[in-house]
Amino acid sequence: MEQLEGIVEEIIYYNDQNGYTVCDVRAGRRLITAVGCMPGLGVGENILMSGTWMIHQDYGKQLKVETCERRLPSTTEDIFKYLSSGMIKGVGEVTAKRITDTFGDDTLKVLQFEPIRLSKIKGISTDKALGIGQAFMEQEQIRQTVMFFQQYGISANYAIKIWKKFGGEAVNEIKRNPYRLTDEDINIGFKIADRVAITMGIDPSSKFRLQSGIKYALSKAVQSGHVYLPSKVLVPYAAGLLGATPQALEETLADMVFEESIYIEKSTENRVYLAAFYRAEMYVCRKISHLCQTRPNREITDLEGTLKEIEAEQQVQYAEKQLEAMRLSAKNSMLVVTGGPGTGKTTLIRGIIGLFKKEGMKVVLAAPTGRAAKRMTEATGTEAKTIHRLLETGYSGDEYNREFKKNEQDPIEADIIIIDEVSMVDILLMQALLKAIEPGTRLVLVGDADQLPSVGPGRVLSDLIESGFLEVITLDQIFRQAEESLIVLNAHRINKGQYPEVNAPESDFFFVSRNIPQDAAAAVIELCTVRIPEKFGLDPMRDIQVLSPTKKGAAGVFKLNAALQNRLNPPNPKLKERSYRDMHFREGDRVMQIKNNYGLSWKSTGEDGKALTGEGVFNGDMGIIHEIDTRNNTLTVSFDDGKLVDYTFDMLDELELSYAITVHKSQGSEFPAVVISLSGTPPMLTCRNLLYTGVTRARELVVLVGDTHTLKNMIKNITERERYTGLKEKLAELVPKHGEATQVSVTL
């Protein structure tokens, strides 16, 4: 093992995922090439390396670095190299020269302790001086954080995530609780976090470790859609994870109940909830009961007469169930409307809007995603917001305790609130929505209960319908205009377990048979880039969306995205790129946000031309890469709803290419054409509601690509992956039995 000290002359290669670096280092008179994990290294830095010499067959003698201690440069020349390398945001070569010419060897001391002195330099304002000082300190904190976690085998990319979450307290926070590494916005696996914890001295048999393992198990269940886990499922899983006895885990569960971090609900099975989810389920149940017991604030005096006027004005003859729904929306505080495509949900929503506007009442519309809200606006002529925007999203730093400005103290001002695509709403979002609804305000929930449940925990819409507690209108009549579309007819056929009608001349529904996943993938690419654009005149970048049940495999999302990107937005010297893990992001690429980020800033332009700003970009939002700025290490996305969002390069794990997306991610969206890859679908995803959801995303054209056997199996399979949720039973308990009074005691 040899130890060398030198100055970094050039960064030849850097992998920002694992910190692997190839650099030239000036050690005295020698210029050596060093390779190894040296995350965040900058030109001009003084480093002390320990390693062994190796001979690379192409590049010759190199030092394979085992440890690297980093020291800031001390001479004016080296400080200039460091600052001009782009390591400090806001400092380029010209500014670096001015700063080092002014302060010489004391430059870094000024940056750290007296950044205001920079404002004496021409071209640097007070605000910019303070910004440079803050950027320097942040870089130092990141450096220290990266170096600390490097010793535990945690990559620079994850270390930067930890720093972004905890700032200057990152190291201390993880020392206090190493299991914070498993938090969703860091997302290091439990086994790695557990190894770090034990290395730091956590007793493997300690209650703290067992509690952390139980919380992790419950959190993973939440990510799979469950609101709770039965103890008979949780305890064996946690025992295998932790190497602990069931008895020790049962004792730990009792302690956690006492500390109120979990809740155990006694039933036919002991249901173990993270406390936030138990509170959410209970709140939703109680608030719904409270709303239903409260009369609407304003009544419609001549309801039947007004309904006839609305029919005449909108030139619509409503079906009986639509009229019944409109009457119930006027009389009741809550109503659920469900139905498949072509059954008149949008026509009904327009009718309800007209009914209440005619009475001078305030109508508010919302949907779970930006695309769904935009569709709702276009279909009704009335502005619809995302639920998050309606609630005026804030960020508490805790994924399970979201902050919204609209709540019990500052409710939504409306006479009636209509929420579309409710199948996408999870238990936490429903809790937040109900908190912002004042008793006396009407609430109409609209959705298709036969679609996939929400990506988040729970199956709220289905539970509300199946509980028997609420008034539910099921629209089941397919209207004449919709009957002309095989998309609508086949969606209903699939939902009834029948094989779709395909490949009729001049139709809008096709099946392309391919038995091998590689052949299916090739067919999908050809359809999207040549056949569909030529035959139907659709733009492959704007109008055609590829869907797949699965991410992996030859015909899965990952490989389809790479192939479609290569055909639709190939490499071009004029288009800047940025690689991240196995993805290559390029200007002009279609991308999707894949996790909720409540603190991410955006800017937009309102209809009046005024600049708008806000926070919050959400799972499923889609857009185009507008710009990649390699100087400032940022990537800007222009989202479909008009938001412009800047991502730093270390945030790119929040984005994926979206030429192809999973069916789950497509919920709430509608596209002119969808091409659905069914080949290579694993058995657990071969189910009817997934196929039904995919088909109903299309407005003008559906093309299924795969083998007949898989298609038939999906249509036959009505089983769903079980979700542990208690909302249906909690509401069902409130349904009055025969002869009982309907009043229910409610505590909120």
XYZ file of C-alpha atoms in Angstrom:
748
model
C 0.000 0.000 0.000
C 1.477 3.332 -1.089
C 0.489 6.755 0.232
C 0.698 9.823 -2.025
C -0.307 13.467 -1.650
C -1.046 15.686 -4.631
C -3.253 18.214 -6.421
C -6.097 17.109 -8.728
C -5.203 18.352 -12.218
C -8.030 16.890 -14.284
C -11.164 14.756 -13.842
C -11.062 12.275 -16.716
C -14.157 10.246 -15.772
C -16.741 10.383 -12.999
C -19.697 8.108 -12.241
C -22.140 10.053 -10.073
C -23.982 6.863 -9.064
C -21.115 5.171 -7.248
C -18.466 7.898 -7.066
C -15.986 5.978 -9.237
C -13.417 8.484 -10.509
C -10.497 8.516 -12.911
C -8.315 11.592 -12.455
C -4.852 12.968 -13.033
C -3.057 14.031 -9.851
C 0.101 16.142 -9.674
C 2.252 14.573 -6.909
C 5.431 16.637 -6.770
C 6.976 16.403 -10.216
C 4.993 13.304 -11.161
C 1.613 13.286 -12.934
C -0.137 10.043 -11.986
C -3.491 8.560 -12.897
C -5.619 7.570 -9.904
C -8.750 5.386 -10.076
C -11.263 4.441 -7.421
C -14.199 5.692 -5.351
C -13.454 9.390 -4.813
C -16.903 11.052 -4.916
C -17.333 14.750 -5.589
C -13.666 15.422 -6.285
C -12.820 18.832 -7.764
C -9.901 20.135 -9.826
C -7.407 21.959 -7.578
C -8.138 19.904 -4.465
C -5.311 18.573 -2.354
C -5.810 14.850 -1.668
C -3.978 12.234 0.372
C -4.426 8.826 -1.287
C -3.576 5.303 -0.200
C -3.621 2.502 -2.723
C -1.785 -0.068 -4.806
C -0.252 0.220 -8.254
C -1.783 -1.668 -11.174
C -1.094 -1.880 -14.915
C -4.088 -1.248 -17.184
C -3.688 -2.929 -20.578
C -4.802 0.218 -22.430
C -3.972 3.095 -20.076
C -0.802 1.900 -18.393
C 0.260 2.412 -14.777
C -2.482 3.595 -12.389
C -2.931 3.953 -8.651
C -5.928 1.967 -7.466
C -7.132 4.115 -4.555
C -8.404 2.416 -1.397
C -8.781 5.541 0.796
C -8.860 9.221 -0.104
C -8.585 12.070 2.393
C -9.499 15.397 0.825
C -8.113 18.774 1.759
C -9.078 22.109 0.303
C -6.440 23.804 -1.872
C -4.188 26.314 -0.108
C -2.363 28.270 -2.824
C -3.941 30.996 -4.951
C -3.279 29.038 -8.149
C -4.902 25.843 -6.837
C -7.816 27.754 -5.307
C -8.462 29.347 -8.709
C -8.493 25.892 -10.359
C -10.917 24.641 -7.719
C -13.332 27.576 -8.002
C -13.244 27.708 -11.806
C -14.024 23.972 -12.074
C -17.751 24.654 -11.509
C -17.867 23.051 -8.067
C -19.361 26.214 -6.510
C -22.686 27.305 -7.993
C -22.543 30.849 -9.347
C -18.770 30.875 -9.783
C -17.307 30.470 -13.251
C -13.807 31.087 -14.529
C -14.130 34.899 -14.761
C -15.625 35.265 -11.275
C -13.060 32.835 -9.828
C -10.243 34.963 -11.275
C -11.666 38.161 -9.751
C -12.091 36.539 -6.343
C -8.631 34.960 -6.189
C -6.973 38.131 -7.545
C -8.601 40.042 -4.689
C -8.107 37.670 -1.765
C -5.263 35.398 -2.849
C -4.418 32.589 -0.424
C -7.156 33.811 1.972
C -9.936 33.231 -0.573
C -11.425 30.133 1.034
C -11.371 31.713 4.503
C -13.322 34.650 3.093
C -15.832 32.307 1.413
C -16.338 30.389 4.647
C -16.323 33.130 7.291
C -16.791 36.538 5.572
C -18.603 36.018 2.236
C -20.064 39.538 2.411
C -16.563 40.837 1.517
C -17.046 39.403 -1.979
C -19.506 42.230 -2.674
C -16.542 44.654 -2.857
C -15.616 42.991 -6.165
C -17.102 44.575 -9.275
C -20.015 42.545 -10.613
C -20.791 40.746 -7.329
C -23.837 42.085 -5.479
C -24.482 41.536 -1.785
C -27.060 38.844 -2.575
C -24.685 37.075 -4.963
C -21.846 37.272 -2.418
C -23.996 35.644 0.253
C -25.179 33.055 -2.290
C -21.604 32.124 -3.184
C -20.747 31.808 0.511
C -23.755 29.579 1.104
C -22.913 27.437 -1.946
C -19.345 27.028 -0.665
C -20.553 25.951 2.777
C -23.028 23.554 1.245
C -20.244 22.057 -0.853
C -18.177 21.604 2.297
C -21.083 19.925 4.087
C -21.626 17.636 1.112
C -17.925 16.810 1.030
C -17.907 15.868 4.715
C -21.145 13.901 4.359
C -19.853 11.963 1.340
C -16.566 11.161 3.071
C -18.357 9.968 6.211
C -20.695 7.593 4.397
C -18.020 6.366 2.012
C -16.536 4.338 4.858
C -19.808 2.386 5.086
C -19.920 1.625 1.364
C -22.705 4.147 0.678
C -22.318 5.831 -2.714
C -21.921 9.554 -3.242
C -25.330 9.694 -4.887
C -27.056 8.373 -1.769
C -24.845 10.521 0.488
C -26.041 13.632 -1.360
C -29.660 12.503 -0.886
C -29.010 12.159 2.839
C -27.499 15.630 2.910
C -30.457 17.086 0.994
C -32.848 15.601 3.545
C -30.990 16.556 6.730
C -28.597 19.315 5.630
C -25.671 20.021 7.937
C -27.084 17.582 10.498
C -26.942 14.637 8.066
C -24.128 12.757 9.779
C -25.478 13.354 13.296
C -29.007 12.378 12.262
C -27.878 9.038 10.838
C -25.668 8.404 13.838
C -28.741 8.891 16.033
C -30.870 6.620 13.872
C -29.162 4.740 11.002
C -32.528 3.322 9.957
C -33.523 6.742 8.578
C -31.520 5.547 5.578
C -34.601 3.504 4.611
C -36.851 6.595 4.433
C -38.673 6.675 1.107
C -36.875 9.793 -0.140
C -33.478 8.139 0.532
C -34.571 4.552 -0.172
C -31.536 2.562 0.908
C -32.501 -1.049 1.572
C -33.019 -2.260 5.133
C -30.159 -4.750 5.016
C -27.643 -2.026 4.133
C -29.066 0.327 6.775
C -28.974 -2.519 9.295
C -25.335 -3.242 8.475
C -24.478 0.436 8.970
C -26.403 0.474 12.266
C -24.610 -2.575 13.644
C -21.252 -1.173 12.515
C -22.107 1.997 14.426
C -22.726 -0.050 17.558
C -26.474 -0.750 17.570
C -27.164 -3.912 19.595
C -28.699 -6.531 17.237
C -31.166 -7.537 19.972
C -32.103 -3.987 20.994
C -35.725 -2.850 20.989
C -34.668 0.101 18.847
C -33.473 -2.226 16.066
C -36.565 -4.424 16.265
C -38.856 -1.390 16.174
C -37.006 -0.033 13.144
C -37.400 -3.368 11.354
C -41.137 -3.486 12.083
C -41.602 0.075 10.826
C -39.664 -0.794 7.699
C -41.839 -3.866 7.066
C -45.014 -1.810 7.467
C -43.627 0.940 5.232
C -42.861 -1.603 2.497
C -46.427 -2.891 2.826
C -47.714 0.672 2.347
C -45.670 0.964 -0.845
C -47.450 -2.181 -2.074
C -50.879 -0.634 -1.450
C -51.681 -2.062 1.995
C -52.997 0.122 4.815
C -52.130 -2.468 7.488
C -50.687 -5.965 7.841
C -52.196 -8.798 9.862
C -49.821 -9.756 12.664
C -49.692 -13.301 11.254
C -48.150 -11.806 8.081
C -46.045 -9.094 9.706
C -44.360 -11.118 12.464
C -42.882 -13.928 10.274
C -41.682 -11.393 7.704
C -40.029 -9.199 10.346
C -38.535 -12.257 12.066
C -36.831 -13.289 8.824
C -35.676 -9.730 8.195
C -34.205 -9.236 11.669
C -33.227 -12.747 12.711
C -35.405 -12.266 15.812
C -37.848 -14.591 17.578
C -41.613 -14.097 17.181
C -41.860 -13.633 20.955
C -39.356 -10.752 20.892
C -41.287 -9.122 18.070
C -44.637 -9.494 19.864
C -43.122 -7.790 22.916
C -41.743 -5.033 20.689
C -45.159 -4.528 19.083
C -46.686 -4.033 22.537
C -44.067 -1.380 23.329
C -44.748 0.383 20.028
C -48.490 0.510 20.743
C -47.736 2.114 24.104
C -45.523 4.694 22.351
C -48.298 5.269 19.748
C -46.017 4.688 16.749
C -48.273 1.835 15.615
C -51.842 0.808 16.319
C -53.151 -2.734 16.624
C -56.822 -3.148 15.825
C -58.429 -6.228 17.323
C -60.607 -8.115 14.855
C -60.701 -11.627 13.447
C -57.016 -10.876 12.872
C -54.803 -8.464 14.733
C -54.331 -5.621 12.253
C -51.080 -3.740 12.691
C -51.099 -0.181 11.351
C -48.499 2.523 11.244
C -50.242 5.114 13.400
C -50.687 7.640 10.573
C -52.681 5.140 8.503
C -54.920 4.055 11.337
C -55.694 7.698 12.040
C -56.373 8.264 8.339
C -58.819 5.363 8.075
C -60.634 6.363 11.228
C -60.808 9.997 10.174
C -62.191 9.172 6.718
C -64.840 6.936 8.257
C -65.915 9.447 10.892
C -65.844 12.476 8.587
C -67.953 10.717 5.961
C -70.470 9.832 8.660
C -70.463 13.438 9.867
C -70.926 14.862 6.358
C -73.796 12.490 5.614
C -75.605 13.558 8.786
C -75.356 17.242 7.892
C -77.915 18.815 5.569
C -76.536 20.768 2.604
C -76.226 24.483 3.274
C -78.432 25.645 0.391
C -81.374 23.863 -1.177
C -82.635 23.898 -4.753
C -86.287 24.892 -4.499
C -87.694 23.811 -7.889
C -85.438 20.869 -8.608
C -87.539 19.175 -11.305
C -88.164 22.417 -13.146
C -84.488 23.307 -13.064
C -83.537 19.844 -14.361
C -85.793 20.352 -17.390
C -84.191 23.732 -18.035
C -80.721 22.191 -17.884
C -81.754 19.456 -20.322
C -83.007 22.075 -22.773
C -79.967 24.344 -22.385
C -77.440 21.530 -22.800
C -79.539 19.805 -25.478
C -79.315 16.497 -23.665
C -81.904 13.881 -22.813
C -80.606 12.416 -19.571
C -81.011 8.734 -18.819
C -82.978 7.883 -15.704
C -79.882 7.030 -13.668
C -78.273 10.316 -14.653
C -81.380 12.188 -13.508
C -81.391 10.197 -10.280
C -77.766 11.125 -9.686
C -78.505 14.812 -10.288
C -81.414 14.695 -7.847
C -79.275 12.989 -5.204
C -76.466 15.503 -5.715
C -78.967 18.234 -4.900
C -80.521 16.530 -1.870
C -77.611 14.639 -0.299
C -74.341 15.791 1.200
C -72.412 12.897 -0.396
C -72.834 10.831 -3.525
C -70.688 8.251 -5.306
C -71.070 7.781 -9.081
C -69.350 4.906 -10.855
C -69.459 3.591 -14.402
C -67.333 2.455 -17.316
C -66.410 4.308 -20.518
C -69.262 5.654 -22.629
C -71.805 5.507 -19.797
C -72.212 9.276 -19.485
C -70.107 10.235 -16.461
C -68.837 13.399 -18.147
C -72.313 14.328 -19.391
C -73.582 13.875 -15.840
C -70.818 16.079 -14.409
C -71.702 18.819 -16.931
C -75.326 18.513 -15.896
C -74.535 18.802 -12.177
C -72.338 21.841 -12.871
C -75.155 23.475 -14.847
C -77.699 22.675 -12.148
C -75.765 24.332 -9.347
C -74.481 27.260 -11.391
C -78.044 28.037 -12.404
C -78.824 28.415 -8.699
C -75.855 30.779 -8.283
C -73.873 28.243 -6.261
C -70.110 27.809 -6.330
C -68.924 24.613 -8.025
C -65.362 23.303 -7.521
C -63.861 20.533 -9.676
C -60.742 18.475 -9.051
C -58.969 15.266 -10.080
C -55.923 13.396 -8.755
C -53.475 14.172 -11.595
C -52.658 17.093 -13.847
C -53.695 15.186 -16.954
C -57.021 14.137 -15.420
C -57.709 17.710 -14.263
C -56.894 19.065 -17.716
C -59.257 16.534 -19.315
C -61.986 17.463 -16.844
C -61.553 21.151 -17.685
C -61.745 20.509 -21.440
C -64.788 18.241 -21.121
C -66.834 20.510 -18.843
C -65.727 24.039 -19.743
C -65.113 24.694 -16.034
C -61.649 24.881 -14.511
C -60.583 21.758 -12.646
C -57.525 21.624 -10.403
C -55.480 18.738 -9.138
C -56.541 17.740 -5.629
C -53.108 18.765 -4.353
C -53.430 22.215 -5.881
C -56.992 22.550 -4.603
C -55.770 21.768 -1.092
C -52.773 24.108 -1.535
C -50.018 21.643 -0.861
C -47.346 22.316 1.718
C -44.547 20.020 2.841
C -43.842 18.867 6.378
C -40.823 16.715 5.509
C -42.808 13.579 6.410
C -44.342 11.567 3.573
C -47.028 10.206 5.893
C -47.995 13.566 7.415
C -48.557 15.873 4.490
C -49.384 19.466 5.151
C -52.117 21.230 3.209
C -53.131 24.814 3.710
C -56.779 23.903 3.236
C -58.069 22.007 6.283
C -60.694 22.198 9.049
C -59.560 25.700 10.006
C -59.509 26.973 6.402
C -61.893 24.780 4.368
C -62.551 24.918 0.631
C -65.133 27.567 -0.203
C -67.762 25.794 -2.295
C -71.372 24.704 -2.352
C -70.499 21.501 -4.187
C -67.177 19.762 -4.851
C -66.925 17.185 -7.654
C -63.899 14.856 -7.708
C -63.241 12.766 -10.820
C -61.054 9.624 -11.215
C -61.523 8.728 -7.547
C -60.186 5.202 -8.142
C -56.738 6.868 -8.043
C -57.242 8.471 -4.623
C -55.433 6.738 -1.750
C -56.375 6.817 1.932
C -54.036 9.683 2.877
C -55.212 11.942 0.058
C -58.844 11.168 0.908
C -58.153 12.114 4.521
C -56.603 15.418 3.427
C -59.521 16.154 1.073
C -62.159 15.444 3.717
C -60.341 17.635 6.241
C -60.865 20.566 3.862
C -64.590 19.960 3.336
C -66.914 21.841 5.625
C -70.091 20.034 6.758
C -72.924 21.364 4.607
C -70.791 21.360 1.446
C -71.903 18.703 -1.019
C -69.311 16.161 -2.208
C -69.739 14.086 -5.393
C -67.122 11.364 -6.019
C -66.926 10.027 -9.594
C -64.824 7.110 -10.813
C -64.637 3.701 -12.410
C -64.495 1.047 -9.694
C -63.408 -1.609 -12.215
C -60.068 0.102 -12.865
C -56.892 -0.630 -10.963
C -56.842 0.723 -7.412
C -54.675 3.694 -6.454
C -50.884 3.465 -6.600
C -50.871 4.626 -2.967
C -52.295 2.642 -0.020
C -55.939 1.601 0.129
C -58.765 0.942 -2.310
C -60.876 3.920 -1.335
C -63.452 4.021 -4.133
C -64.213 0.292 -3.986
C -64.418 0.382 -0.179
C -66.868 3.298 -0.271
C -69.069 1.506 -2.788
C -68.954 -1.925 -1.136
C -69.541 -0.635 2.404
C -73.229 0.032 1.745
C -73.029 3.249 3.761
C -73.223 5.796 0.934
C -75.660 6.463 -1.891
C -74.118 4.972 -5.043
C -75.289 5.435 -8.619
C -73.888 2.926 -11.107
C -74.126 4.136 -14.708
C -74.369 1.083 -16.960
C -76.066 2.303 -20.149
C -73.708 2.760 -23.104
C -74.841 5.758 -25.113
C -75.312 5.730 -28.872
C -72.253 7.815 -29.735
C -70.025 5.593 -27.601
C -71.491 2.476 -29.238
C -69.764 3.491 -32.463
C -66.372 2.902 -30.825
C -64.976 -0.596 -30.454
C -62.756 0.805 -27.698
C -65.807 1.402 -25.511
C -67.595 -1.792 -26.504
C -64.484 -3.922 -26.016
C -63.733 -2.357 -22.649
C -67.165 -3.512 -21.487
C -66.693 -6.920 -23.117
C -63.385 -7.345 -21.276
C -65.045 -6.281 -18.033
C -67.659 -8.989 -18.537
C -65.019 -11.637 -19.258
C -65.601 -11.684 -23.025
C -62.981 -11.668 -25.773
C -62.784 -8.324 -27.609
C -63.718 -7.790 -31.247
C -60.480 -7.023 -33.073
C -59.045 -6.183 -36.496
C -62.292 -5.222 -38.201
C -61.812 -2.995 -41.278
C -61.842 0.733 -40.423
C -62.067 -0.082 -36.703
C -60.240 1.487 -33.771
C -59.242 -1.729 -31.949
C -56.528 -4.112 -33.170
C -54.618 -7.144 -31.950
C -51.151 -7.946 -33.327
C -50.141 -11.504 -32.497
C -46.538 -12.010 -31.415
C -45.571 -15.023 -29.320
C -41.975 -14.063 -28.452
C -41.297 -10.953 -26.308
C -38.453 -9.756 -28.585
C -40.796 -9.961 -31.601
C -43.524 -8.154 -29.674
C -41.114 -5.354 -28.781
C -40.051 -4.977 -32.414
C -43.721 -4.807 -33.462
C -44.440 -2.111 -30.859
C -41.540 0.009 -32.162
C -42.663 -0.398 -35.773
C -46.279 0.465 -34.896
C -45.318 3.630 -33.029
C -42.746 4.964 -35.464
C -44.129 3.922 -38.861
C -47.451 2.109 -39.168
C -49.728 4.164 -36.903
C -48.352 7.568 -37.997
C -48.726 6.599 -41.681
C -52.217 5.079 -41.419
C -53.831 7.384 -38.843
C -51.764 10.556 -39.114
C -50.888 10.559 -35.418
C -47.728 12.164 -34.050
C -45.645 9.481 -32.292
C -44.182 12.029 -29.837
C -47.508 13.595 -28.778
C -50.349 11.223 -29.622
C -49.162 7.632 -29.104
C -48.517 6.155 -25.659
C -47.010 2.715 -25.152
C -48.216 0.823 -22.081
C -46.949 -2.391 -20.528
C -47.965 -4.302 -17.399
C -44.313 -4.782 -16.476
C -41.084 -2.783 -16.344
C -38.697 -5.654 -16.978
C -38.231 -8.067 -19.832
C -37.696 -7.710 -23.567
C -41.154 -6.155 -24.017
C -41.198 -4.265 -20.721
C -41.085 -0.530 -20.101
C -37.315 -0.175 -19.638
C -36.260 -1.755 -22.919
C -39.151 -0.264 -24.878
C -38.187 3.201 -23.631
C -34.588 2.798 -24.746
C -35.662 1.555 -28.192
C -38.320 4.234 -28.685
C -35.944 6.973 -27.549
C -33.393 5.766 -30.099
C -35.979 5.956 -32.896
C -37.966 9.048 -31.891
C -35.267 11.226 -30.298
C -31.900 9.786 -31.364
C -28.502 11.215 -30.362
C -27.828 14.575 -31.964
C -24.865 16.927 -31.473
C -27.372 19.769 -30.989
C -29.150 17.978 -28.118
C -27.459 17.921 -24.728
C -27.537 14.681 -22.738
C -27.097 13.472 -19.185
C -26.644 9.846 -18.189
C -28.014 8.553 -14.918
C -27.712 4.914 -13.898
C -28.990 2.936 -16.890
C -30.863 5.863 -18.471
C -29.734 8.536 -20.893
C -31.753 11.743 -20.657
C -31.714 13.927 -23.773
C -33.268 17.292 -24.566
C -36.649 16.618 -26.182
C -37.211 13.314 -24.336
C -40.580 12.431 -22.866
C -40.276 11.904 -19.112
C -42.433 11.180 -16.068
C -42.097 12.115 -12.394
C -42.135 8.806 -10.492
C -42.525 9.946 -6.884
C -44.308 12.693 -4.981
C -42.033 15.639 -4.228
C -43.990 18.164 -2.200
C -41.065 20.573 -1.826
C -39.982 20.790 -5.496
C -40.434 24.337 -6.834
C -42.082 25.108 -10.175
C -42.912 28.166 -12.242
C -45.609 28.711 -14.810
C -47.507 31.388 -16.707
C -51.179 31.973 -15.905
C -53.929 32.632 -18.444
C -53.542 36.350 -17.718
C -49.861 36.173 -18.608
C -48.694 36.622 -15.030
C -45.877 34.508 -13.643
C -46.952 31.808 -11.203
C -44.803 29.866 -8.754
C -45.493 27.012 -6.379
C -44.251 23.783 -4.892
C -45.085 20.157 -5.539
C -44.560 17.773 -8.465
C -46.355 14.459 -8.224
C -46.093 10.812 -9.146
C -47.349 10.381 -12.724
C -46.840 13.980 -13.954
C -45.526 13.857 -17.533
C -43.606 16.301 -19.682
C -40.707 16.984 -22.059
C -37.069 17.722 -21.214
C -36.820 21.387 -22.151
C -33.139 21.972 -21.398
C -30.062 20.301 -19.915
C -27.613 22.795 -18.409
C -24.278 21.034 -17.888
C -22.682 24.203 -16.483
C -25.152 24.503 -13.595
C -25.867 20.741 -13.411
C -29.594 21.155 -13.944
C -32.235 19.544 -16.142
C -35.481 21.450 -16.857
C -38.762 19.680 -17.600
C -41.770 21.346 -19.199
C -44.761 19.419 -17.814
C -48.047 18.927 -19.642
C -49.879 21.283 -17.276
C -47.481 24.139 -18.066
C -45.150 23.833 -15.065
C -41.418 24.359 -15.631
C -39.329 22.469 -13.084
C -35.560 22.478 -12.561
C -33.920 19.249 -11.354
C -30.347 19.107 -10.138
C -28.462 16.122 -11.526
C -28.551 14.288 -8.188
C -32.393 14.342 -8.356
C -32.669 12.411 -11.606
C -33.834 9.268 -9.798
C -37.208 11.068 -9.614
C -37.575 10.910 -13.408
C -37.993 8.119 -15.945
C -38.379 8.125 -19.704
C -42.080 7.923 -20.585
C -42.261 6.837 -24.219
C -43.470 3.641 -22.531
C -45.027 3.550 -19.057
C -46.697 0.918 -16.919
C -50.473 0.610 -16.975
C -50.479 1.568 -13.283
C -48.722 4.847 -14.084
C -51.225 5.628 -16.867
C -54.195 5.880 -14.492
C -56.093 9.139 -14.824
C -54.572 9.859 -18.238
C -56.116 9.667 -21.674
C -54.234 9.503 -24.964
C -55.354 9.586 -28.605
C -53.765 6.159 -29.130
C -52.335 3.467 -26.888
C -50.210 0.493 -27.863
C -50.262 -2.137 -25.114
C -47.441 -4.669 -24.923
C -48.755 -7.883 -23.349
C -45.898 -10.231 -24.158
C -43.867 -11.530 -21.227
C -46.418 -10.409 -18.639
C -45.737 -12.197 -15.323
C -48.650 -14.216 -13.840
C -49.190 -11.796 -10.939
C -49.987 -9.005 -13.449
C -52.099 -11.115 -15.761
C -55.450 -9.786 -14.533
C -58.598 -8.320 -16.034
C -58.665 -4.936 -14.322
C -55.142 -4.175 -15.542
C -56.097 -4.885 -19.164
C -59.356 -2.948 -18.732
C -57.504 0.053 -17.292
C -55.022 0.060 -20.175
C -57.701 -0.144 -22.851
C -59.738 2.686 -21.307
C -56.742 5.071 -21.541
C -57.312 5.395 -25.329
C -59.584 7.888 -27.045
C -59.150 7.013 -30.742
C -57.100 3.830 -31.149
C -56.037 0.706 -29.226
C -53.473 -1.808 -30.462
C -52.722 -4.870 -28.324
C -49.450 -6.658 -29.077
C -48.712 -10.103 -27.669
C -49.843 -13.697 -27.616
C -53.454 -14.853 -27.584
C -52.877 -17.059 -24.546
C -51.851 -14.122 -22.358
C -54.767 -11.996 -23.587
C -57.287 -14.740 -22.793
C -55.769 -15.341 -19.364
C -55.994 -11.652 -18.507
C -59.653 -11.547 -19.493
C -60.466 -14.654 -17.434
C -58.520 -13.683 -14.324
C -60.741 -11.591 -12.023
C -58.548 -12.087 -8.976
C -56.747 -9.015 -7.709
C -53.698 -8.791 -5.519
C -55.124 -8.593 -2.033
C -54.933 -5.234 -0.305
C -55.253 -5.060 3.434
C -57.613 -2.175 4.101
C -60.222 -1.709 6.822
C -62.266 1.234 5.508
C -65.086 -0.866 4.048
C -65.693 -2.703 7.318
C -65.454 0.443 9.428
C -68.092 2.139 7.261
C -70.232 -1.010 7.107
C -70.418 -0.998 10.909
C -72.124 2.393 10.688
C -74.895 1.122 8.406
C -78.059 1.050 10.551
C -79.524 -2.387 11.124
C -83.230 -2.963 10.577
C -85.227 -1.036 13.161
C -82.236 0.954 14.444
C -81.933 4.712 14.451
C -79.628 6.172 11.804
C -77.844 8.624 14.120
C -74.199 7.731 14.680
C -71.959 9.280 17.307
C -69.095 11.067 15.593
C -65.857 12.341 17.098
C -63.405 14.147 14.828
